[in-house]
Amino acid sequence: MAFQTPRPAGRHVLAELGGIPAHVLDDADALGATLRTVLTAAGARVLQVVAERFAPQGVTVVALLAESHASLHTWPELGTAHVDVFTCGDSADPVEAARALAAALKAGTTSLEVVERGGPPRSVAEPLSPGLTRRWELGRVHADARTAYQHVLVADTTHGVTLFCDDERQSAESTQLTYHEALYLPAALLAARRERVLVIGSSEGVVSEMAVAVGATHVDHVDIDAECVRICAEHLPYGYTPASLATAERGDGPVRLHYADGHAFVHGTDERWDVIVVDLPDERPDEPAAQINRLYAADFLAACAARLSRGGVVVCQAGSPALWRDATLRAAWARFHDVFGAGRVAYYGSDEHEWAFLVGAHRPLDDAAATAADALGGLRTRPATIDGPALRARMTPPVTLRRGADPGPASLGRTGDFQLDRRPVPSD
């Protein structure tokens, strides 16, 4: 998908010049005049130039521009100069100025870095795991707000209109249906009934509407961040529309929206539901005080389990099965087994998305894949991204979960020098 990158407010050029004769770098008057000349030639309006020579050597020159500023710092003993030119608007070209300065000083080497400054956000660095991020380039920014709970950003990316909360991608136009069907449908298929549904989080509203589409007559949607939900309804091309959100806020239809703390809501009610969906950003073990972690804790999962009707299920977004970022999935797997017990936990890992989901039930789930596949034909609408073969293929948990092993870095080997892990392999 093509999209237009928003224009920055300005450009900041950082340049390192080398191989310059020492006497050139120690002449404050000449350097000041040269900087003024190249800036003017590049379209900048120079208001003032200040040059200072230091003992025993070295010069700093600073130019005040109508467009911003430029500076030059020299080390004659090293033959180097460090330059920065920052200009706003389109009248001046800071790259041209920096290159012209390098030529005027007869630099032997030139290294340039251009940093765009100001204006709408142009990228998001999404944290994936310690030491690793994924950078999203942004096109048009539809909404950029800091609510009482988080930073909410809706912008065009190559995945379509995309929702970020605190720099984490939550959903995107091209993949949201795959994600939300993987989250909700396997769990709904394992439930004895699916008339009453509780959704905690899931600000976009897709799960609430999907639950109604496959048979729910009563959906309670609980989200603490009203501003985020309303931003999603206004700017995302999926989930709630402003009109359907207003209906849910009034409770006039099958979906009833509650702006409340999910933790307090579950602990403070005696109602029961057939399917309880917990759809939140990933838990944050590296931020123990983060409020969201309460909704991943065992006591909250147990409270959800206590609010199930007979034959009901709880489903939770549980992290990624990728070996290098599966810590939260392994933690959730252990937590679900502590609360529901062996044989009552099911796994679904979408074959077209990076997330995995866990389902907990009070009744045994002896062959969850077969049960879900058999129930598929009873849905009122046909899923777009899930069928019987997908259920049978993707409801087998990864080996690390089934064996209860933490592979650790030692078992991964080294590139070009593969090392076998000689620890005993437990039997299945």
Tab-separated table of C-alpha atoms in Angstrom:
chain	number	residue	atom	x	y	z
A	1	MET	CA	0.000	0.000	0.000
A	2	ALA	CA	1.387	3.392	-0.981
A	3	PHE	CA	1.157	6.258	1.444
A	4	GLN	CA	2.526	9.766	1.670
A	5	THR	CA	5.089	10.525	4.359
A	6	PRO	CA	4.243	13.754	6.222
A	7	ARG	CA	6.581	16.659	5.666
A	8	PRO	CA	8.920	17.509	8.566
A	9	ALA	CA	9.107	20.960	10.085
A	10	GLY	CA	12.828	21.067	9.348
A	11	ARG	CA	15.990	19.133	8.582
A	12	HIS	CA	19.049	18.898	10.780
A	13	VAL	CA	22.304	17.914	9.060
A	14	LEU	CA	25.149	16.524	11.159
A	15	ALA	CA	28.471	16.395	9.323
A	16	GLU	CA	31.948	15.192	10.203
A	17	LEU	CA	34.736	16.496	7.972
A	18	GLY	CA	38.268	15.123	7.973
A	19	GLY	CA	41.615	15.562	6.240
A	20	ILE	CA	41.606	19.357	6.510
A	21	PRO	CA	44.890	21.329	6.899
A	22	ALA	CA	45.457	22.516	10.478
A	23	HIS	CA	45.953	26.164	9.529
A	24	VAL	CA	42.546	26.221	7.806
A	25	LEU	CA	40.851	24.918	10.947
A	26	ASP	CA	42.560	27.471	13.207
A	27	ASP	CA	41.582	30.672	11.334
A	28	ALA	CA	38.469	31.981	13.117
A	29	ASP	CA	37.866	34.951	10.808
A	30	ALA	CA	38.136	32.904	7.617
A	31	LEU	CA	35.939	30.119	9.003
A	32	GLY	CA	33.256	32.624	10.003
A	33	ALA	CA	33.263	34.202	6.551
A	34	THR	CA	33.193	30.826	4.824
A	35	LEU	CA	30.271	29.577	6.905
A	36	ARG	CA	28.309	32.748	6.132
A	37	THR	CA	29.023	32.373	2.391
A	38	VAL	CA	27.931	28.743	2.072
A	39	LEU	CA	24.793	29.274	4.150
A	40	THR	CA	23.754	32.249	2.046
A	41	ALA	CA	24.394	30.334	-1.160
A	42	ALA	CA	22.201	27.488	0.152
A	43	GLY	CA	19.267	29.867	0.593
A	44	ALA	CA	19.559	30.675	4.307
A	45	ARG	CA	19.177	34.201	5.682
A	46	VAL	CA	22.154	34.735	8.003
A	47	LEU	CA	21.367	37.124	10.848
A	48	GLN	CA	24.577	36.921	12.874
A	49	VAL	CA	27.861	34.984	12.956
A	50	VAL	CA	30.002	34.617	16.065
A	51	ALA	CA	33.496	33.030	15.907
A	52	GLU	CA	35.766	32.214	18.824
A	53	ARG	CA	39.336	30.858	18.720
A	54	PHE	CA	40.599	28.844	21.657
A	55	ALA	CA	44.117	28.376	23.038
A	56	PRO	CA	46.217	26.621	22.044
A	57	GLN	CA	44.092	25.787	19.007
A	58	GLY	CA	40.551	25.146	17.771
A	59	VAL	CA	37.663	27.326	16.655
A	60	THR	CA	33.915	27.424	17.231
A	61	VAL	CA	31.662	29.319	14.822
A	62	VAL	CA	27.925	29.757	15.393
A	63	ALA	CA	25.543	31.271	12.840
A	64	LEU	CA	22.091	32.493	13.816
A	65	LEU	CA	19.718	31.986	10.879
A	66	ALA	CA	16.216	33.177	10.170
A	67	GLU	CA	15.550	29.478	9.497
A	68	SER	CA	17.310	28.241	12.701
A	69	HIS	CA	21.090	27.879	13.208
A	70	ALA	CA	24.413	26.392	12.081
A	71	SER	CA	27.630	25.660	13.941
A	72	LEU	CA	31.208	24.596	13.190
A	73	HIS	CA	33.697	23.164	15.712
A	74	THR	CA	37.293	22.393	14.708
A	75	TRP	CA	40.159	20.243	15.974
A	76	PRO	CA	43.227	21.431	13.994
A	77	GLU	CA	45.508	18.852	15.620
A	78	LEU	CA	43.260	16.099	14.221
A	79	GLY	CA	42.397	17.767	10.934
A	80	THR	CA	38.673	17.410	11.678
A	81	ALA	CA	35.619	19.621	11.929
A	82	HIS	CA	32.133	18.816	13.221
A	83	VAL	CA	29.264	20.720	11.644
A	84	ASP	CA	25.541	20.972	12.208
A	85	VAL	CA	23.070	22.912	10.087
A	86	PHE	CA	19.408	23.042	11.107
A	87	THR	CA	16.888	24.816	8.881
A	88	CYS	CA	13.100	24.935	9.008
A	89	GLY	CA	10.872	25.327	5.974
A	90	ASP	CA	11.846	24.976	2.337
A	91	SER	CA	13.830	28.165	1.646
A	92	ALA	CA	17.229	26.775	2.687
A	93	ASP	CA	18.944	23.467	1.926
A	94	PRO	CA	21.078	22.336	4.886
A	95	VAL	CA	22.564	19.411	2.942
A	96	GLU	CA	23.781	21.767	0.213
A	97	ALA	CA	25.287	24.071	2.856
A	98	ALA	CA	27.161	21.239	4.594
A	99	ARG	CA	28.553	19.850	1.327
A	100	ALA	CA	29.596	23.327	0.143
A	101	LEU	CA	31.398	23.903	3.446
A	102	ALA	CA	33.255	20.601	3.053
A	103	ALA	CA	34.349	21.647	-0.424
A	104	ALA	CA	35.419	25.116	0.715
A	105	LEU	CA	37.554	23.635	3.513
A	106	LYS	CA	39.016	21.039	1.090
A	107	ALA	CA	37.943	18.177	3.329
A	108	GLY	CA	39.374	14.805	2.419
A	109	THR	CA	36.476	12.905	3.985
A	110	THR	CA	32.847	13.866	4.556
A	111	SER	CA	30.206	12.030	6.540
A	112	LEU	CA	26.622	13.358	6.582
A	113	GLU	CA	23.556	12.383	8.605
A	114	VAL	CA	20.175	14.032	7.996
A	115	VAL	CA	17.645	14.089	10.843
A	116	GLU	CA	14.103	15.248	10.175
A	117	ARG	CA	12.771	17.455	12.961
A	118	GLY	CA	9.316	18.471	14.085
A	119	GLY	CA	5.936	17.984	12.427
A	120	PRO	CA	3.787	14.855	12.755
A	121	PRO	CA	5.404	11.586	13.887
A	122	ARG	CA	7.151	9.891	10.969
A	123	SER	CA	7.980	6.543	12.529
A	124	VAL	CA	7.290	4.358	15.542
A	125	ALA	CA	9.963	2.179	17.151
A	126	GLU	CA	7.980	-0.750	18.528
A	127	PRO	CA	9.718	-2.707	21.312
A	128	LEU	CA	9.754	-6.439	20.574
A	129	SER	CA	12.166	-7.924	23.087
A	130	PRO	CA	15.190	-6.695	25.056
A	131	GLY	CA	17.574	-5.020	22.636
A	132	LEU	CA	15.279	-5.369	19.618
A	133	THR	CA	12.745	-2.978	18.083
A	134	ARG	CA	10.669	-2.860	14.902
A	135	ARG	CA	10.427	0.490	13.125
A	136	TRP	CA	7.166	1.441	11.438
A	137	GLU	CA	7.308	4.213	8.846
A	138	LEU	CA	4.219	6.407	9.087
A	139	GLY	CA	2.217	8.146	6.409
A	140	ARG	CA	-0.755	10.311	7.254
A	141	VAL	CA	-1.331	10.633	10.993
A	142	HIS	CA	-5.063	10.443	11.719
A	143	ALA	CA	-4.896	10.863	15.505
A	144	ASP	CA	-2.113	11.492	18.005
A	145	ALA	CA	-3.274	11.848	21.603
A	146	ARG	CA	-2.021	11.210	25.094
A	147	THR	CA	-4.990	9.971	27.079
A	148	ALA	CA	-5.132	9.580	30.835
A	149	TYR	CA	-3.718	6.064	30.415
A	150	GLN	CA	-1.540	5.856	27.302
A	151	HIS	CA	-0.229	7.429	24.119
A	152	VAL	CA	-2.641	6.588	21.287
A	153	LEU	CA	-1.556	6.978	17.668
A	154	VAL	CA	-3.531	6.102	14.529
A	155	ALA	CA	-1.578	6.439	11.282
A	156	ASP	CA	-1.197	4.996	7.804
A	157	THR	CA	1.484	2.318	7.443
A	158	THR	CA	2.191	-0.288	4.775
A	159	HIS	CA	-0.348	-2.446	6.691
A	160	GLY	CA	-3.067	0.163	6.205
A	161	VAL	CA	-4.539	2.304	8.968
A	162	THR	CA	-2.748	1.149	12.116
A	163	LEU	CA	-3.366	1.609	15.842
A	164	PHE	CA	-0.403	2.068	18.218
A	165	CYS	CA	-0.687	2.347	21.988
A	166	ASP	CA	2.478	3.373	23.827
A	167	ASP	CA	4.410	2.580	20.616
A	168	GLU	CA	3.110	-0.998	20.434
A	169	ARG	CA	1.163	-1.948	17.300
A	170	GLN	CA	-2.266	-3.097	18.502
A	171	SER	CA	-4.009	-3.706	15.199
A	172	ALA	CA	-3.701	-2.854	11.518
A	173	GLU	CA	-6.159	-2.702	8.664
A	174	SER	CA	-4.617	-5.550	6.659
A	175	THR	CA	-4.231	-8.012	9.556
A	176	GLN	CA	-6.851	-7.114	12.153
A	177	LEU	CA	-9.421	-9.672	10.951
A	178	THR	CA	-6.853	-12.475	11.127
A	179	TYR	CA	-5.918	-11.414	14.655
A	180	HIS	CA	-9.440	-10.973	16.002
A	181	GLU	CA	-10.784	-14.198	14.506
A	182	ALA	CA	-7.816	-16.078	15.990
A	183	LEU	CA	-8.518	-14.458	19.343
A	184	TYR	CA	-12.250	-15.048	19.518
A	185	LEU	CA	-13.422	-17.892	17.298
A	186	PRO	CA	-11.451	-20.911	18.622
A	187	ALA	CA	-12.509	-19.957	22.141
A	188	ALA	CA	-16.145	-19.478	21.119
A	189	LEU	CA	-16.099	-22.858	19.365
A	190	LEU	CA	-14.893	-24.534	22.579
A	191	ALA	CA	-17.608	-22.945	24.727
A	192	ALA	CA	-20.795	-24.866	25.449
A	193	ARG	CA	-22.728	-21.673	24.621
A	194	ARG	CA	-21.785	-18.243	23.292
A	195	GLU	CA	-24.844	-16.105	24.017
A	196	ARG	CA	-23.295	-14.029	26.806
A	197	VAL	CA	-19.830	-12.569	26.205
A	198	LEU	CA	-17.564	-10.314	28.285
A	199	VAL	CA	-14.795	-8.425	26.466
A	200	ILE	CA	-12.081	-6.698	28.497
A	201	GLY	CA	-9.916	-4.291	26.518
A	202	SER	CA	-10.071	-4.645	22.712
A	203	SER	CA	-10.648	-0.918	22.219
A	204	GLU	CA	-11.384	-1.237	18.492
A	205	GLY	CA	-14.700	-3.016	19.129
A	206	VAL	CA	-14.068	-5.762	16.576
A	207	VAL	CA	-14.460	-8.611	19.083
A	208	SER	CA	-17.721	-7.186	20.415
A	209	GLU	CA	-19.190	-7.039	16.912
A	210	MET	CA	-17.742	-10.443	15.969
A	211	ALA	CA	-19.343	-12.019	19.043
A	212	VAL	CA	-22.757	-10.713	17.971
A	213	ALA	CA	-22.185	-11.924	14.414
A	214	VAL	CA	-21.655	-15.520	15.584
A	215	GLY	CA	-24.538	-15.671	18.024
A	216	ALA	CA	-24.091	-13.490	21.104
A	217	THR	CA	-27.235	-11.785	22.339
A	218	HIS	CA	-25.517	-9.893	25.174
A	219	VAL	CA	-21.980	-8.477	25.086
A	220	ASP	CA	-20.458	-6.478	27.930
A	221	HIS	CA	-17.444	-4.547	26.664
A	222	VAL	CA	-15.236	-3.112	29.431
A	223	ASP	CA	-12.466	-0.634	28.632
A	224	ILE	CA	-10.810	1.824	30.990
A	225	ASP	CA	-9.794	4.324	28.299
A	226	ALA	CA	-12.875	6.044	26.866
A	227	GLU	CA	-10.795	8.451	24.809
A	228	CYS	CA	-8.923	5.610	23.114
A	229	VAL	CA	-12.155	3.768	22.273
A	230	ARG	CA	-13.627	6.922	20.739
A	231	ILE	CA	-10.455	7.608	18.742
A	232	CYS	CA	-10.640	4.076	17.342
A	233	ALA	CA	-14.287	4.480	16.359
A	234	GLU	CA	-13.591	7.764	14.607
A	235	HIS	CA	-10.404	6.861	12.757
A	236	LEU	CA	-10.145	3.086	12.232
A	237	PRO	CA	-11.881	1.549	9.194
A	238	TYR	CA	-12.808	-1.532	11.264
A	239	GLY	CA	-14.614	-2.133	14.543
A	240	TYR	CA	-16.966	0.431	15.993
A	241	THR	CA	-18.176	3.366	13.948
A	242	PRO	CA	-19.120	6.568	15.810
A	243	ALA	CA	-22.775	5.572	15.420
A	244	SER	CA	-22.391	1.980	16.623
A	245	LEU	CA	-20.194	3.163	19.488
A	246	ALA	CA	-22.870	5.640	20.596
A	247	THR	CA	-25.406	2.795	20.576
A	248	ALA	CA	-23.097	0.611	22.680
A	249	GLU	CA	-22.458	3.470	25.111
A	250	ARG	CA	-26.226	3.870	25.574
A	251	GLY	CA	-26.679	0.089	25.861
A	252	ASP	CA	-29.458	0.167	23.269
A	253	GLY	CA	-28.349	-2.988	21.464
A	254	PRO	CA	-26.699	-6.310	22.237
A	255	VAL	CA	-23.366	-4.578	23.029
A	256	ARG	CA	-23.123	-2.586	26.255
A	257	LEU	CA	-19.993	-0.536	26.748
A	258	HIS	CA	-18.683	0.071	30.271
A	259	TYR	CA	-15.858	2.578	30.761
A	260	ALA	CA	-14.334	0.955	33.814
A	261	ASP	CA	-11.291	-0.794	35.213
A	262	GLY	CA	-11.540	-4.394	34.009
A	263	HIS	CA	-9.963	-5.690	37.210
A	264	ALA	CA	-12.517	-3.926	39.417
A	265	PHE	CA	-15.392	-4.818	37.078
A	266	VAL	CA	-14.744	-8.565	37.237
A	267	HIS	CA	-14.091	-8.593	40.976
A	268	GLY	CA	-17.191	-6.498	41.650
A	269	THR	CA	-19.849	-8.491	39.786
A	270	ASP	CA	-21.835	-11.677	40.274
A	271	GLU	CA	-22.792	-11.972	36.595
A	272	ARG	CA	-21.694	-14.912	34.504
A	273	TRP	CA	-20.671	-15.209	30.877
A	274	ASP	CA	-20.215	-18.003	28.380
A	275	VAL	CA	-17.061	-16.496	26.859
A	276	ILE	CA	-14.716	-14.024	28.570
A	277	VAL	CA	-12.177	-12.343	26.278
A	278	VAL	CA	-9.131	-10.536	27.681
A	279	ASP	CA	-7.570	-8.586	24.823
A	280	LEU	CA	-4.821	-6.274	26.009
A	281	PRO	CA	-1.346	-5.087	25.027
A	282	ASP	CA	1.348	-7.576	26.028
A	283	GLU	CA	2.143	-7.827	29.709
A	284	ARG	CA	5.257	-6.004	30.869
A	285	PRO	CA	7.424	-8.167	33.143
A	286	ASP	CA	10.202	-5.567	32.881
A	287	GLU	CA	7.821	-2.954	34.367
A	288	PRO	CA	6.465	-4.619	37.527
A	289	ALA	CA	4.435	-1.537	38.490
A	290	ALA	CA	2.623	-1.297	35.129
A	291	GLN	CA	-1.124	-1.264	35.732
A	292	ILE	CA	-1.797	-3.644	32.859
A	293	ASN	CA	0.076	-6.454	34.607
A	294	ARG	CA	-2.799	-6.814	37.112
A	295	LEU	CA	-4.979	-8.074	34.263
A	296	TYR	CA	-2.482	-10.838	33.521
A	297	ALA	CA	-2.044	-11.966	37.127
A	298	ALA	CA	-3.289	-15.353	38.353
A	299	ASP	CA	-5.793	-13.790	40.750
A	300	PHE	CA	-7.489	-11.922	37.904
A	301	LEU	CA	-7.546	-15.020	35.702
A	302	ALA	CA	-9.093	-16.946	38.600
A	303	ALA	CA	-11.690	-14.200	39.067
A	304	CYS	CA	-12.586	-14.477	35.372
A	305	ALA	CA	-12.851	-18.256	35.713
A	306	ALA	CA	-15.248	-17.791	38.628
A	307	ARG	CA	-17.513	-15.655	36.446
A	308	LEU	CA	-18.003	-18.337	33.779
A	309	SER	CA	-21.319	-20.033	33.151
A	310	ARG	CA	-21.365	-23.844	32.964
A	311	GLY	CA	-19.234	-24.869	29.996
A	312	GLY	CA	-17.792	-21.361	29.610
A	313	VAL	CA	-14.261	-20.401	28.587
A	314	VAL	CA	-11.751	-17.609	29.138
A	315	VAL	CA	-9.446	-16.592	26.292
A	316	CYS	CA	-6.445	-14.300	26.534
A	317	GLN	CA	-3.945	-12.810	24.112
A	318	ALA	CA	-0.822	-14.509	25.424
A	319	GLY	CA	2.178	-13.194	23.478
A	320	SER	CA	4.269	-14.556	20.637
A	321	PRO	CA	5.408	-18.165	20.157
A	322	ALA	CA	8.624	-16.995	18.473
A	323	LEU	CA	11.490	-18.552	20.432
A	324	TRP	CA	13.283	-15.245	21.018
A	325	ARG	CA	10.243	-13.413	22.427
A	326	ASP	CA	8.039	-16.077	24.018
A	327	ALA	CA	8.649	-15.280	27.695
A	328	THR	CA	5.149	-13.883	28.241
A	329	LEU	CA	3.571	-16.838	26.421
A	330	ARG	CA	5.405	-19.332	28.625
A	331	ALA	CA	4.390	-17.368	31.720
A	332	ALA	CA	0.749	-17.298	30.587
A	333	TRP	CA	0.843	-21.038	29.815
A	334	ALA	CA	1.954	-21.799	33.367
A	335	ARG	CA	-0.611	-19.382	34.799
A	336	PHE	CA	-3.512	-20.931	32.855
A	337	HIS	CA	-2.536	-24.399	34.040
A	338	ASP	CA	-2.309	-23.200	37.638
A	339	VAL	CA	-5.826	-21.772	37.451
A	340	PHE	CA	-7.653	-24.306	35.255
A	341	GLY	CA	-5.557	-27.461	35.670
A	342	ALA	CA	-4.106	-29.968	33.240
A	343	GLY	CA	-6.274	-30.944	30.300
A	344	ARG	CA	-8.370	-27.777	30.516
A	345	VAL	CA	-6.125	-25.377	28.586
A	346	ALA	CA	-6.134	-24.995	24.803
A	347	TYR	CA	-3.693	-23.188	22.533
A	348	TYR	CA	-4.280	-21.446	19.219
A	349	GLY	CA	-1.459	-19.930	17.180
A	350	SER	CA	-2.641	-18.241	14.013
A	351	ASP	CA	-0.863	-19.423	10.865
A	352	GLU	CA	-1.057	-15.856	9.490
A	353	HIS	CA	-0.285	-13.738	12.546
A	354	GLU	CA	2.503	-13.473	15.089
A	355	TRP	CA	0.379	-13.822	18.242
A	356	ALA	CA	-0.830	-16.857	20.164
A	357	PHE	CA	-3.911	-17.251	22.346
A	358	LEU	CA	-4.759	-19.436	25.342
A	359	VAL	CA	-8.181	-20.758	26.306
A	360	GLY	CA	-9.069	-22.005	29.776
A	361	ALA	CA	-12.177	-24.067	30.600
A	362	HIS	CA	-13.677	-25.762	33.643
A	363	ARG	CA	-14.495	-28.861	31.642
A	364	PRO	CA	-11.817	-31.109	30.087
A	365	LEU	CA	-10.598	-30.156	26.614
A	366	ASP	CA	-9.382	-33.617	25.623
A	367	ASP	CA	-9.221	-32.939	21.876
A	368	ALA	CA	-9.697	-29.205	21.561
A	369	ALA	CA	-8.872	-29.089	17.840
A	370	ALA	CA	-11.461	-31.735	16.940
A	371	THR	CA	-14.065	-30.134	19.207
A	372	ALA	CA	-13.539	-26.706	17.650
A	373	ALA	CA	-13.518	-28.059	14.091
A	374	ASP	CA	-16.728	-30.021	14.690
A	375	ALA	CA	-18.436	-26.894	16.070
A	376	LEU	CA	-17.343	-24.718	13.153
A	377	GLY	CA	-20.339	-25.641	11.009
A	378	GLY	CA	-22.715	-24.391	13.674
A	379	LEU	CA	-21.603	-20.762	13.424
A	380	ARG	CA	-24.098	-18.316	11.952
A	381	THR	CA	-21.392	-16.728	9.793
A	382	ARG	CA	-18.415	-18.316	8.071
A	383	PRO	CA	-14.974	-17.134	9.301
A	384	ALA	CA	-12.749	-15.483	6.727
A	385	THR	CA	-9.404	-16.737	8.064
A	386	ILE	CA	-10.158	-19.947	9.993
A	387	ASP	CA	-11.349	-23.341	8.798
A	388	GLY	CA	-11.173	-26.923	10.019
A	389	PRO	CA	-7.636	-27.651	8.782
A	390	ALA	CA	-6.374	-24.418	10.362
A	391	LEU	CA	-7.869	-25.397	13.710
A	392	ARG	CA	-6.375	-28.865	13.572
A	393	ALA	CA	-2.959	-27.561	12.517
A	394	ARG	CA	-2.642	-24.577	14.851
A	395	MET	CA	-4.044	-25.868	18.126
A	396	THR	CA	-0.934	-27.918	18.912
A	397	PRO	CA	1.212	-25.878	21.324
A	398	PRO	CA	4.908	-25.315	20.547
A	399	VAL	CA	7.358	-27.908	21.843
A	400	THR	CA	8.701	-25.521	24.494
A	401	LEU	CA	5.222	-25.247	26.009
A	402	ARG	CA	4.400	-28.949	25.792
A	403	ARG	CA	7.701	-29.938	27.382
A	404	GLY	CA	7.725	-27.137	29.878
A	405	ALA	CA	11.281	-26.267	28.840
A	406	ASP	CA	13.078	-22.952	28.794
A	407	PRO	CA	15.419	-23.399	25.806
A	408	GLY	CA	17.760	-20.576	26.800
A	409	PRO	CA	20.463	-19.196	24.521
A	410	ALA	CA	22.803	-22.148	24.992
A	411	SER	CA	20.604	-24.480	22.935
A	412	LEU	CA	20.416	-22.189	19.930
A	413	GLY	CA	23.952	-22.884	18.691
A	414	ARG	CA	26.173	-20.339	16.952
A	415	THR	CA	26.098	-19.254	13.342
A	416	GLY	CA	28.664	-21.257	11.393
A	417	ASP	CA	29.447	-23.458	14.408
A	418	PHE	CA	26.242	-25.275	15.321
A	419	GLN	CA	26.324	-26.771	18.794
A	420	LEU	CA	23.985	-29.616	19.664
A	421	ASP	CA	22.199	-29.404	22.995
A	422	ARG	CA	23.227	-32.654	24.694
A	423	ARG	CA	20.798	-32.360	27.565
A	424	PRO	CA	18.406	-35.346	27.749
A	425	VAL	CA	15.284	-34.801	25.657
A	426	PRO	CA	12.173	-35.562	27.701
A	427	SER	CA	9.710	-37.985	26.175
A	428	ASP	CA	6.360	-36.668	24.976
